[in-house]
Amino acid sequence: MGNKNSLGSRVQIREIIKNKFRYKTIFGKLFTIYGSMLFLFLFTSLFIFVELYRAYFINYIQNSMLNHATLIANTYEQLAQENSFSESTFDTVIIEVNVLSSMMNASTWLVDKQNNMLSLSDVEEEGIIVKNLMTSSDIEKVFTGESIKILHGFEEYFSDPVVSVGYPIRINGVIDAALIIHAPMPELIKTVNDVYLIAFSVAVVAGCAYIFIIYNIAKKLTEPIKNMSYVARDIANGNFEQEIKIDSYDELGELADAFNHMAKKLNDVDASRKTFVANVSHDMRSPLTSMRGYMMSIVDGVAPPEKIAHYNQIVLDQTERLIKLTNDLLELNRLEDGRFPLNLSIFDIHELIRDLVYQFEWIIKDKDIKFNLVLDGNSQLVEADDSKIIRVLQNLLDNACKFVDIGGTIEIETVVDKSKLWVVVKNTGTILPNEELERVWDRFYKSDSSRGENTMGMGLGLVIVKEIIKQHNETVAVEIVQGSVIKFYFSLERIDD
């Protein structure tokens, strides 16, 4: 039991730490990540720079010490040959050593082959004092004619670390002594530290400047996302008129445009939904009210006996209308959900069109419509679901009959285009404005009532047409031709005879 409680406590602690340090915003994430990367880069660069500068500076000092050693050795050799180690020879060498000491606070040794050392830097203060040095492999290298650089060494002779160089002194071509120069490391480190402080100050100032820049860049990048979040909440609450204002042309700009387009579409859908609810309410309430009135007159016994059959027919007609509206809704819903699988077959589309025209004969005569059939060939075979294509043509013809003007023209035409057959349904009459033309495919859309008197539908017929043709992976479109003719057309897969 105790182990379980302990395990539970550890899990809770981990969750608390996880929640505490979890990034709450994209801005915080960007700012933290880029800020951390910046400081890591700056201080890594600073460390590398200081180390490289330290190595460069020490090497530079050693080379400078070697140059001075060469000069001292050459002076020593030249004057030794001319004056045979007179006092003036020694004084000239001491001058060179003093110059080096004043520049680098260096100590200069003259060591013979018996490891006897004369500290030239201390001659003026202590006089000529000769000390015997312990055997050193580094000094032995100098007597072999090699110039040496030593970063760490001679710890037993100095309280502070020193940087040393060694240079052989030749007299008459023979190595006579070794010139060893030591420069105190603390003096060099002080110079390196001064440079480090300057570089650190520059890095801090640059880092602060870059942090300010990163802050503004992160804020500019995340501000549109934050606005989208606010707008998304408004849209979720039903306010579809919100819009994201952004002036960038990058991916965020494209996202904002897509978001605004989505909001516009949702606003259109919402408007269509409200229109649909109003239409459904009206189209169902009107027949129900009418049916209720007629049925009440029959039930109450106030209907004339000779009118009862007529009233019953009206109730039956209204019932059929309600059933049709309900079926249209159910059919559209199943089409959009893909629950109406296609039953493909090969059939003659021309024969289907001729049979279908007879169903609209009474409407054609009633409105004195001129009806033209312009069929490409006597027969044309297509592969499709014939029952659904019948529904497409019925809806298109029904739409044409509703909105054709009295005495106007309806024309059905077929056009062969390689492997496709195009079916065109045209009618004259009141024409939709261009801005409303594409909206005829929108669900629940219903045009202005001024387009005709017989507009009792719910704006679902053309939506069903679009969904059926879409299921066939074919094309359906609408356009205005000759200024006063509206043309609907769709394609089908053509089969050669």
XYZ file of N, CA and C in Angstrom, residues 5 9 29 37 45 57 72 87 98 140-141 169 206 210 241 287 299 333 344 349 355 361 366 392 469:
75
model
N 1.086 4.388 -2.769
C 0.973 5.809 -2.452
C 2.194 6.575 -2.906
N 2.270 9.558 -5.610
C 2.844 10.877 -5.301
C 3.835 11.302 -6.355
N 6.649 30.004 -26.388
C 7.492 28.939 -26.914
C 8.551 29.507 -27.861
N 18.381 29.730 -27.826
C 19.330 29.467 -28.909
C 20.286 30.642 -29.082
N 29.965 31.140 -28.710
C 30.872 31.920 -29.568
C 31.866 32.701 -28.727
N 47.105 34.853 -28.486
C 47.861 35.880 -27.782
C 49.129 35.297 -27.160
N 68.803 39.628 -29.045
C 69.794 39.621 -27.952
C 70.946 38.672 -28.273
N 83.380 44.795 -21.019
C 82.270 45.319 -20.215
C 81.223 45.986 -21.077
N 66.763 44.838 -20.604
C 65.924 45.797 -19.875
C 64.725 46.248 -20.714
N 68.246 21.411 -22.500
C 69.101 20.546 -23.317
C 68.713 20.616 -24.790
N 67.403 20.778 -25.076
C 66.977 20.924 -26.466
C 67.580 22.176 -27.107
N 72.661 30.432 -28.310
C 73.640 31.479 -28.650
C 74.884 30.804 -29.211
N 24.686 43.022 -27.392
C 24.124 42.424 -28.607
C 22.982 41.468 -28.273
N 19.265 41.677 -29.592
C 18.639 40.573 -30.327
C 17.404 40.050 -29.606
N -19.541 37.011 -38.842
C -19.161 38.203 -39.597
C -17.789 38.725 -39.207
N -49.533 24.219 -45.873
C -50.427 23.079 -46.157
C -51.065 22.492 -44.908
N -65.188 17.690 -39.982
C -65.486 17.098 -38.672
C -66.643 17.826 -37.983
N -29.848 14.359 -47.953
C -29.006 13.973 -46.822
C -28.270 12.667 -47.109
N -24.781 1.366 -61.798
C -24.435 1.746 -63.167
C -24.986 0.739 -64.174
N -29.602 7.551 -73.640
C -30.006 8.795 -72.987
C -31.062 9.531 -73.802
N -38.913 10.121 -73.318
C -39.948 9.634 -72.406
C -40.248 10.660 -71.318
N -45.709 17.512 -70.395
C -46.494 18.004 -71.523
C -47.586 18.974 -71.080
N -49.803 24.466 -70.715
C -50.418 25.454 -69.830
C -49.723 26.812 -69.927
N -32.148 13.791 -62.170
C -31.429 15.000 -62.590
C -32.235 15.737 -63.653
N -24.597 14.226 -59.933
C -23.544 14.316 -60.950
C -22.163 14.189 -60.297
